[in-house]
Short mmCIF file of C-alpha atoms in Angstrom, two decimals:
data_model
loop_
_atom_site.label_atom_id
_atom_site.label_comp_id
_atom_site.label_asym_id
_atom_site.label_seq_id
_atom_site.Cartn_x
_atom_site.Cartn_y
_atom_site.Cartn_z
CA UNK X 1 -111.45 -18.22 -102.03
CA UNK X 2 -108.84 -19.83 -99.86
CA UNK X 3 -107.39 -16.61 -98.75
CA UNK X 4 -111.03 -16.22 -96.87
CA UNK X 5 -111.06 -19.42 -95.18
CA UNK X 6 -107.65 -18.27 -93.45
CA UNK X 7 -108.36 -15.96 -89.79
CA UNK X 8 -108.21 -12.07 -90.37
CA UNK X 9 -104.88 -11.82 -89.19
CA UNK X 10 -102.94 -14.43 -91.34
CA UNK X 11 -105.13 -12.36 -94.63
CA UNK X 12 -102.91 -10.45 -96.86
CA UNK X 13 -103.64 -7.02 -97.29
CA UNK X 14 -105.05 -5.79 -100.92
CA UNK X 15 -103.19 -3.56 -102.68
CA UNK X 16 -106.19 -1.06 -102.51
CA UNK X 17 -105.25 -0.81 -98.44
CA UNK X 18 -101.75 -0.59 -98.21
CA UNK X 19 -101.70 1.96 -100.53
CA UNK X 20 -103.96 3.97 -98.51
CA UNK X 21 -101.92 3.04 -94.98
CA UNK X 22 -98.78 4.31 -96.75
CA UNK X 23 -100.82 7.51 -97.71
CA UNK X 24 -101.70 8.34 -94.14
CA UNK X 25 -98.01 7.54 -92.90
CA UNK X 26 -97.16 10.25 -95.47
CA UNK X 27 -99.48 12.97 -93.89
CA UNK X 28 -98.60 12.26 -89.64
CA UNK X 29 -94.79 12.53 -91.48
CA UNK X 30 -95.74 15.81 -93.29
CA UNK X 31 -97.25 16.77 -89.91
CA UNK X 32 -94.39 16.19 -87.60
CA UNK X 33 -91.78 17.56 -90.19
CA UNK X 34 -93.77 20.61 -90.47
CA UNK X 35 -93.84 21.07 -86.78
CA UNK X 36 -90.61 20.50 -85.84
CA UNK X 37 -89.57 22.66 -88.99
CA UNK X 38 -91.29 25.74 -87.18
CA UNK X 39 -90.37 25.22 -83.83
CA UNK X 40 -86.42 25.40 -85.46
CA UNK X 41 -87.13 28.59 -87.10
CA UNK X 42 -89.10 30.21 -83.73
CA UNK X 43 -85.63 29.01 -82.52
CA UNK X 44 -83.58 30.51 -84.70
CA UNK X 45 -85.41 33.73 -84.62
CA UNK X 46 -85.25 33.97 -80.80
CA UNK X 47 -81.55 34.29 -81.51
CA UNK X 48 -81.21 36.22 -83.99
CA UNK X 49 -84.15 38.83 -83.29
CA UNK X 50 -83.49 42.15 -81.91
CA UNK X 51 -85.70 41.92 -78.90
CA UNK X 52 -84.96 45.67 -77.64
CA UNK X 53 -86.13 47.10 -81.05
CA UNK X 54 -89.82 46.69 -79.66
CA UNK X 55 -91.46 47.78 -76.76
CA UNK X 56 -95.16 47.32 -76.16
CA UNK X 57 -97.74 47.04 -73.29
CA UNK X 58 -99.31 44.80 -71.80
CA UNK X 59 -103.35 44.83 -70.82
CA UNK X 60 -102.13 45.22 -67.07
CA UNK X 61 -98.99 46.87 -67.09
CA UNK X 62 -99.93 50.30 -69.08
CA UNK X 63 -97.83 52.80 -68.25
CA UNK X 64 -98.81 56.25 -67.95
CA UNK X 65 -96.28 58.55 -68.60
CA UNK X 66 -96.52 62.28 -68.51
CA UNK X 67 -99.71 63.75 -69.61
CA UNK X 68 -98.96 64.20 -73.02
CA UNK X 69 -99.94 61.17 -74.72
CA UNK X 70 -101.55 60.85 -78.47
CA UNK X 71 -105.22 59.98 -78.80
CA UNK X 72 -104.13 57.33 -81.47
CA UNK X 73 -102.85 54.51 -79.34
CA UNK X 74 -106.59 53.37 -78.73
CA UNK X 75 -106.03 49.63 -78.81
CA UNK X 76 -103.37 47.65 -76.39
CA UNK X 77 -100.75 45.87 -77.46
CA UNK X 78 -100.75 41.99 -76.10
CA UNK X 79 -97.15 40.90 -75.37
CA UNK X 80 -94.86 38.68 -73.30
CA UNK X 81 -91.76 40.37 -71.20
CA UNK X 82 -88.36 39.49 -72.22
CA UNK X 83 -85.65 40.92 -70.59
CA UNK X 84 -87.55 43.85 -69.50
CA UNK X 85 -89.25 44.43 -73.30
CA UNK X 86 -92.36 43.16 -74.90
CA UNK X 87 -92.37 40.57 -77.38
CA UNK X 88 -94.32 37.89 -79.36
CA UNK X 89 -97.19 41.04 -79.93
CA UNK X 90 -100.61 40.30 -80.61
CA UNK X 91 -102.05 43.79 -82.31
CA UNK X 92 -105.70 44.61 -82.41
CA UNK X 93 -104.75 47.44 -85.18
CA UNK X 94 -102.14 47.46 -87.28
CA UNK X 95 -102.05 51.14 -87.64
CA UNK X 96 -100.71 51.36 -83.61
CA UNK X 97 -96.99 50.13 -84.78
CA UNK X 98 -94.99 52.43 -84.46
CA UNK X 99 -91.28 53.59 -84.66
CA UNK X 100 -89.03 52.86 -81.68
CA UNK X 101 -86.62 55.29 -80.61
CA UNK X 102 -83.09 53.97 -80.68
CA UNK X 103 -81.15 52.96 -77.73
CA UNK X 104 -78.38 55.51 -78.20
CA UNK X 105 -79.07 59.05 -77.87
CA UNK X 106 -75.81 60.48 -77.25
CA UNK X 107 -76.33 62.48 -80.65
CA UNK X 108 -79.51 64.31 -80.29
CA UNK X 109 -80.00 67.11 -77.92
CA UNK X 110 -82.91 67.14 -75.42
CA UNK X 111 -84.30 70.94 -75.03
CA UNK X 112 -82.86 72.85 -72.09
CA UNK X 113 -84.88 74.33 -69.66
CA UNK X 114 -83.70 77.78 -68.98
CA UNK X 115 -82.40 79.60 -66.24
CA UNK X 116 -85.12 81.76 -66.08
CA UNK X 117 -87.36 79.27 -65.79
CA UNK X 118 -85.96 78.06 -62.71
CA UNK X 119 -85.55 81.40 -61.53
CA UNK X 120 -89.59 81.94 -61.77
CA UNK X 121 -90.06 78.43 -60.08
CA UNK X 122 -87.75 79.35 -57.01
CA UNK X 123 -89.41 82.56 -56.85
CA UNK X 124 -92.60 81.18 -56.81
CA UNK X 125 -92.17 78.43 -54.56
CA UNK X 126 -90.57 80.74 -51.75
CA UNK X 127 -93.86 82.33 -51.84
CA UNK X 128 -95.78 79.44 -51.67
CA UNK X 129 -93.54 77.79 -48.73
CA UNK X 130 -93.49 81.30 -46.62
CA UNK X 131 -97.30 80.95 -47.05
CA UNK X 132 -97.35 78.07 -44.85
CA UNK X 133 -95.49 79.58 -41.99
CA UNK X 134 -97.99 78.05 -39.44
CA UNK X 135 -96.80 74.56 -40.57
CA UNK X 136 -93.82 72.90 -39.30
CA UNK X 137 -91.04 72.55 -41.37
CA UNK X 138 -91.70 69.41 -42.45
CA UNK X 139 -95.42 69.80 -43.27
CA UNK X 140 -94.23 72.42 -45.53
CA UNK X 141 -94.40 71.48 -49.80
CA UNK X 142 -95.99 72.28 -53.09
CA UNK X 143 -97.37 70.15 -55.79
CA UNK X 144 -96.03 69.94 -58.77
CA UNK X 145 -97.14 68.62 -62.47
CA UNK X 146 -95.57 69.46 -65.87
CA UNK X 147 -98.23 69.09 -68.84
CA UNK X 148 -98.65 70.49 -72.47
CA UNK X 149 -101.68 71.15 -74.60
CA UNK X 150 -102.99 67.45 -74.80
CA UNK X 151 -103.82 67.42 -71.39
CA UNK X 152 -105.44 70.77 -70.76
CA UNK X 153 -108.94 70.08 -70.30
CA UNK X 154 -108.02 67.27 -68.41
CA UNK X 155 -105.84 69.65 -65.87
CA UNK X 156 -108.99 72.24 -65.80
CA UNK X 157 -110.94 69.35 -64.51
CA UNK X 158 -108.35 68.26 -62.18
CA UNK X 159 -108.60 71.66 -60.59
CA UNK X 160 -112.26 72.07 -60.45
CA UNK X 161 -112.15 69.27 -58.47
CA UNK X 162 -109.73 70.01 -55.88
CA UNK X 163 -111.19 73.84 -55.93
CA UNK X 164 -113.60 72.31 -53.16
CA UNK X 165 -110.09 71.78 -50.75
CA UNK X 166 -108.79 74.66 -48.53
CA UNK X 167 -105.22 75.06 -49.39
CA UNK X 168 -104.49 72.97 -52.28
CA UNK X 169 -104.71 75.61 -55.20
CA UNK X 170 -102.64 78.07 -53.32
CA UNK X 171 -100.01 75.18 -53.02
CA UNK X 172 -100.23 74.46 -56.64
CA UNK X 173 -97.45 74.78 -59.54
CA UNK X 174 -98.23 74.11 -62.92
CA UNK X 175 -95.75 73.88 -65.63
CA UNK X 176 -96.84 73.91 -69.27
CA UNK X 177 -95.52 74.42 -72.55
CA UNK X 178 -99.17 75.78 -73.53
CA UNK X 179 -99.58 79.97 -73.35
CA UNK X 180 -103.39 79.40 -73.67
CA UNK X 181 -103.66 76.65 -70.33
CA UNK X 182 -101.48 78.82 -68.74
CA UNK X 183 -104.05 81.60 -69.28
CA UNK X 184 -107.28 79.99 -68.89
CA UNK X 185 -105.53 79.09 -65.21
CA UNK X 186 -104.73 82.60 -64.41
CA UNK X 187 -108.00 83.88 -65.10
CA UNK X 188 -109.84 81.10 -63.73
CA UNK X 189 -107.82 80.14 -60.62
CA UNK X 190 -105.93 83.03 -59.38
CA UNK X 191 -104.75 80.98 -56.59
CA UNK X 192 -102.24 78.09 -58.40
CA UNK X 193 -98.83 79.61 -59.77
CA UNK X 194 -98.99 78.60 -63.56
CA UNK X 195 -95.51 78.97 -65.15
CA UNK X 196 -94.67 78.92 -69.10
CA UNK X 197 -91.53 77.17 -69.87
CA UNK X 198 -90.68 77.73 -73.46
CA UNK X 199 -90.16 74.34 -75.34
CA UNK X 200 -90.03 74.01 -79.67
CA UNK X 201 -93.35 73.62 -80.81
CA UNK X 202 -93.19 69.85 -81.65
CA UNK X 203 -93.72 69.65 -77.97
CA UNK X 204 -97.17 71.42 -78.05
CA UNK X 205 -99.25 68.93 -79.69
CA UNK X 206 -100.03 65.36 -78.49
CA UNK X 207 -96.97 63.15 -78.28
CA UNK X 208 -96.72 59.92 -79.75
CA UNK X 209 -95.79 57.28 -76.76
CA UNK X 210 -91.98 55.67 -77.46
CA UNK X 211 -91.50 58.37 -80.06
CA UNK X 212 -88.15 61.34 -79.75
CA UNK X 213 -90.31 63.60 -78.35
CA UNK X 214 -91.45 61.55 -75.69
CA UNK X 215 -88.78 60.39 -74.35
CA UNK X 216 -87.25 63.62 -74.28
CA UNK X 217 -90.40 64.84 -72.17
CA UNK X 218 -89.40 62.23 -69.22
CA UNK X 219 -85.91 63.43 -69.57
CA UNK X 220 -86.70 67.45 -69.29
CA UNK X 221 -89.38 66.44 -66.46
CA UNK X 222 -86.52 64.15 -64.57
CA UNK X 223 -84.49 67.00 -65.02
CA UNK X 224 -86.53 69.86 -63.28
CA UNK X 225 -87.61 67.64 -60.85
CA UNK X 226 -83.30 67.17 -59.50
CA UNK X 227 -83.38 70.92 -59.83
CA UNK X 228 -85.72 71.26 -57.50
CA UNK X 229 -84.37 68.81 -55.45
CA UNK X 230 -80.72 70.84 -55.87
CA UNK X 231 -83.19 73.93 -54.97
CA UNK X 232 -83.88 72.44 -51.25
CA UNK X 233 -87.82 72.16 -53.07
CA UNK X 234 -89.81 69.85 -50.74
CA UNK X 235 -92.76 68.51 -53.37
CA UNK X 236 -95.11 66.17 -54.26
CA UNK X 237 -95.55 65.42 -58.17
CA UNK X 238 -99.08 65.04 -59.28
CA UNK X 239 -100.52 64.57 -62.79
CA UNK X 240 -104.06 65.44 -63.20
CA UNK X 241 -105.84 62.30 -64.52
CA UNK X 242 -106.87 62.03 -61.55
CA UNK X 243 -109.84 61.72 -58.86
CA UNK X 244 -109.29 63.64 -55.67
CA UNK X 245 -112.07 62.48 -53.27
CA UNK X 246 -110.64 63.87 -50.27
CA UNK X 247 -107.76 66.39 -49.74
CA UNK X 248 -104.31 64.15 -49.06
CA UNK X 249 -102.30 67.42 -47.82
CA UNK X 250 -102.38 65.50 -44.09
CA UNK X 251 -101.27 61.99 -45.80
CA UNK X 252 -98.74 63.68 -47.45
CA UNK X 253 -97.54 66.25 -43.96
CA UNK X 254 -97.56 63.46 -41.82
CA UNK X 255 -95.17 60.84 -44.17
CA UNK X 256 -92.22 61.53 -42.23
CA UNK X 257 -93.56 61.55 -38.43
CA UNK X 258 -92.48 57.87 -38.07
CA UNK X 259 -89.48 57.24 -40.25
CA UNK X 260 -86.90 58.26 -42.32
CA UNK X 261 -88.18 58.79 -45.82
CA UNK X 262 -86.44 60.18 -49.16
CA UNK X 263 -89.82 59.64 -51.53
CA UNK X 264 -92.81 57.92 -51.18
CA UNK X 265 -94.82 56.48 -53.89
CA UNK X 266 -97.66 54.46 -54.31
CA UNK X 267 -97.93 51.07 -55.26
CA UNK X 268 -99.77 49.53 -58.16
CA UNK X 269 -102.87 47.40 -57.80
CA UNK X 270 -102.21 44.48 -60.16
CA UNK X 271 -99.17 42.97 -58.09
CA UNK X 272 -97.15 40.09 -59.08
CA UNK X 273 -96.48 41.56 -62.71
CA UNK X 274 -93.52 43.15 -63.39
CA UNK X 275 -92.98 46.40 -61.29
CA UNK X 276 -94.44 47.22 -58.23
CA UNK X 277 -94.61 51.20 -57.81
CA UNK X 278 -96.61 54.23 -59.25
CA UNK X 279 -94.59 56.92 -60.23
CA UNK X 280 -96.95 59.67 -59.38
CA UNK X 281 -98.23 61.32 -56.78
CA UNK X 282 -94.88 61.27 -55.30
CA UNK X 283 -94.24 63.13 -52.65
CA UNK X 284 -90.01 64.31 -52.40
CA UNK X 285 -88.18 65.73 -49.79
CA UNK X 286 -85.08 67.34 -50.80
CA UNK X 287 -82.59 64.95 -49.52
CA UNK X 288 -78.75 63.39 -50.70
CA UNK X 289 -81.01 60.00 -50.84
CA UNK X 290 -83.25 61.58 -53.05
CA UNK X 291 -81.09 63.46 -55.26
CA UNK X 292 -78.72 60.55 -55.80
CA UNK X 293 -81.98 59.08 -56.68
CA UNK X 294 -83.02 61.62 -59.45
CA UNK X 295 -79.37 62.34 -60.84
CA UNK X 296 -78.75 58.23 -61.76
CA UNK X 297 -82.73 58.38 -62.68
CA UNK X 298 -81.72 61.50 -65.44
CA UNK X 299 -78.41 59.96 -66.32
CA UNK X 300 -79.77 56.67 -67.56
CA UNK X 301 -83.02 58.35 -68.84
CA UNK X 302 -80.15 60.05 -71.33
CA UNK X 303 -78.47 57.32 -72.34
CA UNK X 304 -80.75 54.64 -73.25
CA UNK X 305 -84.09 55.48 -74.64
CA UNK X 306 -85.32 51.78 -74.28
CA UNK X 307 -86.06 52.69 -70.41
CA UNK X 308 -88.52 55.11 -68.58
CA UNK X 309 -88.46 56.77 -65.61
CA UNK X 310 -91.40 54.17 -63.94
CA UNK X 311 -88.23 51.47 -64.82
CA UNK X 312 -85.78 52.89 -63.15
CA UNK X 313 -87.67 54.20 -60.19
CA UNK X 314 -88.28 50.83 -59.33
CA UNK X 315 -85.21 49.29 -59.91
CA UNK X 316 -83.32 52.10 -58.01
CA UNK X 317 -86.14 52.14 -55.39
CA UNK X 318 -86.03 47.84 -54.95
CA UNK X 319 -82.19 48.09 -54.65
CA UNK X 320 -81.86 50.86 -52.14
CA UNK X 321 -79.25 52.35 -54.74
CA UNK X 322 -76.44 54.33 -52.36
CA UNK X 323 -78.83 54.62 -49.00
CA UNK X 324 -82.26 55.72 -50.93
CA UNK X 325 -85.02 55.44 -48.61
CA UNK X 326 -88.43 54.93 -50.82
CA UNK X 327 -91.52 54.64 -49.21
CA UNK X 328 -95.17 53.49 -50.14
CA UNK X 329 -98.68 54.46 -49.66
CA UNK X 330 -101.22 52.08 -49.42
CA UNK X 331 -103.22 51.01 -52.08
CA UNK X 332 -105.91 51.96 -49.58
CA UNK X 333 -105.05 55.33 -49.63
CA UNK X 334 -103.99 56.06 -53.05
CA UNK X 335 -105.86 53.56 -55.90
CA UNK X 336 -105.01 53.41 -59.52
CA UNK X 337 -106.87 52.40 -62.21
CA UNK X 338 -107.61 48.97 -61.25
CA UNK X 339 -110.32 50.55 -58.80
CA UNK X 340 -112.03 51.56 -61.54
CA UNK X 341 -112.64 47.78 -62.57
CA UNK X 342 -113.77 46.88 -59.05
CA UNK X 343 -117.57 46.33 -58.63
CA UNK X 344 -119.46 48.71 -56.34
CA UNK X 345 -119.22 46.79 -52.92
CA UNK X 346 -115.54 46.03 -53.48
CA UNK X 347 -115.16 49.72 -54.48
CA UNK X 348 -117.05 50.54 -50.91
CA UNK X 349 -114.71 49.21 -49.08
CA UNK X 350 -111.75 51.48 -49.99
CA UNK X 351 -111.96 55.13 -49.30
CA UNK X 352 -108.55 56.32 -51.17
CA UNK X 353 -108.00 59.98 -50.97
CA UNK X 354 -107.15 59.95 -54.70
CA UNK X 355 -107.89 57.46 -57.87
CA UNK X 356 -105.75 57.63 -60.80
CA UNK X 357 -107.23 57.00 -64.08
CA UNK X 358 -104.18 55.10 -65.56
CA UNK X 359 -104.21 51.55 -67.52
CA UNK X 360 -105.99 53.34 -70.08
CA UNK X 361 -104.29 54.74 -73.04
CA UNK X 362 -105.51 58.31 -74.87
CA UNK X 363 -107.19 61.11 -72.97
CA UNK X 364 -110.36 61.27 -74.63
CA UNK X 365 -110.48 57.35 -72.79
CA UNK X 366 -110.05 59.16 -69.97
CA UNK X 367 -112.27 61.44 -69.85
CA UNK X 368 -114.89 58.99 -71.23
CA UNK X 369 -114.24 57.01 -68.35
CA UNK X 370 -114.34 59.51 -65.64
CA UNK X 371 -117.63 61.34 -67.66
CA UNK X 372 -119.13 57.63 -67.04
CA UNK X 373 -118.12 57.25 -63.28
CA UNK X 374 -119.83 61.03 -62.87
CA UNK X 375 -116.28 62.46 -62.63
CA UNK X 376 -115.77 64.81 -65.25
CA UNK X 377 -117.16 68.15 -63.76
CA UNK X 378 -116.33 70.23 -66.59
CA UNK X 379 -119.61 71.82 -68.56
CA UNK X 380 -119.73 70.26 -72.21
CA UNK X 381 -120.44 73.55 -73.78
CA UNK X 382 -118.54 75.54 -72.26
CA UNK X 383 -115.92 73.22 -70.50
CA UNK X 384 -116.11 75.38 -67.20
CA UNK X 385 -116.09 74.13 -63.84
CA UNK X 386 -119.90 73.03 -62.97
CA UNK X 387 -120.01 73.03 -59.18
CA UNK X 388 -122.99 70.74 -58.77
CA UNK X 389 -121.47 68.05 -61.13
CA UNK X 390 -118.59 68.14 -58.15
CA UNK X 391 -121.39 68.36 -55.66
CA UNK X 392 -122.77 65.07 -57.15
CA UNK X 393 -118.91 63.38 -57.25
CA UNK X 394 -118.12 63.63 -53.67
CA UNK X 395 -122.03 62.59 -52.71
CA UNK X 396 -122.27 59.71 -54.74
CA UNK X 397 -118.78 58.69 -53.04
CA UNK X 398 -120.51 59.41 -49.37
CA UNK X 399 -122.87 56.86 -50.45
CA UNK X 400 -120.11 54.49 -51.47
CA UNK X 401 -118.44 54.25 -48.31
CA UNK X 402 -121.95 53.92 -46.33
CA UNK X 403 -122.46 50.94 -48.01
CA UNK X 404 -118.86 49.57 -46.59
CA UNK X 405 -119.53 46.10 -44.97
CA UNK X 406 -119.64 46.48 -41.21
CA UNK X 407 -116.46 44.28 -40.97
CA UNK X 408 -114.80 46.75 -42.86
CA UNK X 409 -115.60 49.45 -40.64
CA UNK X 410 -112.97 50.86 -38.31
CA UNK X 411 -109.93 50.22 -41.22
CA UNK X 412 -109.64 49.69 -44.47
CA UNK X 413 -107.74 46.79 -45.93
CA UNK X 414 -105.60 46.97 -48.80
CA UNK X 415 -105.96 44.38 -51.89
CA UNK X 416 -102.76 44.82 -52.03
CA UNK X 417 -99.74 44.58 -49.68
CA UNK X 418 -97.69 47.69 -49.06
CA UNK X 419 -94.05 47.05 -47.69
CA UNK X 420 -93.31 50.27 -45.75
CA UNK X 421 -89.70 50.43 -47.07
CA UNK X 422 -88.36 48.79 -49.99
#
């Protein structure tokens, strides 16, 4: 009774509440032990882990290599960039991990591309650059793509849509692995040189991104594309997921009226992260600058497998390796797949000559995507080219650019900034 006469403070505690005082000391100890227990091990792991046995994508940094990609890779891989390679993935799907290719190659043979393949592509390009005798000499190229089976009604779309452009077919090579593409081509567009270039089967099905394959793809495409350098081949490579509103051959002529250029590539929309160039359409003039370019570009293709060709293009291309002049377009003039996320105004106030449907993985994505922007001009039924779904394309982007702000009018600004040498 005397204990309650005393204030609160000077009480002494019963037993019933210390104990539980000492009981919630217990749990903020657990707690803190706990979480200074896993930060240790996330330590320990960041030393120990082998960061370059992983490489994944991030939402806004897709690549897209050559056309050849697997249908599987549906989901994208959340990551954070360390040391130029993904870690700390967050996967949607379980079933997208796959195996990485190992960094040293040295041991495995990439396929060789023949002699008589290059002695078809020389022949054929002589015929295509005599055809443009009325051009100066510098106006003078062909475009170029290298693609397999996964991408063939993809490339048949491509070409329905640039069928509606004097002198693009005629200027066209197209290099496949596929007999039946090469075929369909021949019969249905007399015009474009379509040359088979004999490859072991595991390279006519889809290829699964990262995989042996793969890589090897970027190595034999690096690879023809110094030959044709070697060749004195002026050319711009193109891959056909792809939107050709309006026919670049004059962007392209005219890149080297002002200055010195050895390629010229575009630049990506989504700046600030990571690299800062497209590797396609890129338009190549047979140069030292360039081949220097191409021959370091194939040598370290070859000997580590943990970098692509989009890496080292902008490495090479940032750090002017041995004299290389690179080039950009604008974003203005050549868009990539972040245009396809841009409302309707914004869209109106960009008239690129050509969209590229990357930072989307599998081509059946693609196509959805394009099918949904009324840009896949290809009949269902019969997948041939359906001249009024074109007809419809290139209105519907008339229509766009009347509805340009009146600001706007006069030039188009870029959402992003393109240095004019790098």
């Amino acid at each position: 009774f005397r204990e309650w006469m005393l204030p609160l403070s000077y009480r002494p505690l019963s037993p019933f509440k210390v104990s539980s005082l000492c009981s919630f000391k217990s749990v903020i100890l657990s707690i803190i032990s706990l979480y200074f227990a896993a930060h240790f091990l996330a330590f320990l792991y960041s030393i120990f882990a082998v960061l370059d046995e992983k490489r994944t994508l991030e939402k806004k940094e897709l690549y897209d290599g050559p056309l050849v990609l697997n249908d599987k890779y549906k989901n994208v891989l959340y990551g954070k960039k360390v040391n130029g390679v993904y870690t700390n993935v967050g996967v949607m799907n379980t079933a997208l991990l796959f195996d990485q290719p190992t960094k040293d190659r040295k041991d495995e043979a990439v396929p060789t591309i023949t002699d008589k393949f290059y002695e078809t592509l020389s022949s054929s390009v002589k015929s295509i650059l005599a055809r443009q005798y009325y051009k100066k000499e510098d106006e003078r190229f062909v475009y170029f793509t290298f693609v397999n089976d996964a991408y063939s009604l993809m490339t048949m779309n491509w070409l329905c849509n640039v069928d509606a452009f004097e002198g693009i077919l005629n200027r066209t090579i197209i290099a496949t692995s596929s007999s039946t593409l090469c075929a369909t081509i021949r019969k249905e567009y007399s015009k474009v040189d379509c040359i088979k270039i004999i490859l072991p089967s595991t390279f006519s099905s889809s290829l699964d991104w990262g995989k042996k394959e793969y890589i090897e793809w970027l190595i034999m495409r690096t690879a023809i594309m110094k030959k044709m350098i070697e060749l004195s081949i002026p050319f711009v490579l193109f891959e056909t997921d792809a939107v050709w509103f309006r026919d670049p051959s004059p962007l392209f002529e005219q890149a080297s009226k002002v200055d010195d250029v050895d390629i010229k590539v575009p630049v990506k929309g989504y700046t600030g992260r990571g690299q800062s160039l497209s590797f396609d359409p890129m338009l190549v003039y047979p140069t030292n600058g360039s081949l220097v370019l191409f021959k370091e570009m194939n040598k370290r293709l070859t000997i580590n497998s943990s970098l692509y060709d989009q890496d080292i293009l902008d490495d090479l291309c940032h750090l002017q390796f041995h004299g290389v002049v690179c080039r950009t377009f604008e974003w203005k003039e050549i868009a990539d797949g972040k245009w396809f996320k841009l409302s309707e105004r914004e869209r109106a106030r960009y008239e690129p000559y050509i969209v590229n449907n990357n930072y989307y993985v599998g081509v059946k994505n693609k196509m959805t995507r394009q099918a949904m922007n009324h840009m896949w001009l290809l009949n269902p039924k019969s997948n041939s080219c359906s001249a009024a779904r074109r007809r419809k394309m290139f209105e519907e982007n008339e229509a766009l650019a009347r509805l340009k702000p009146q600001e706007d009018r006069g030039h188009n600004r870029s959402i992003v900034d393109s240095a004019a040498v790098l």
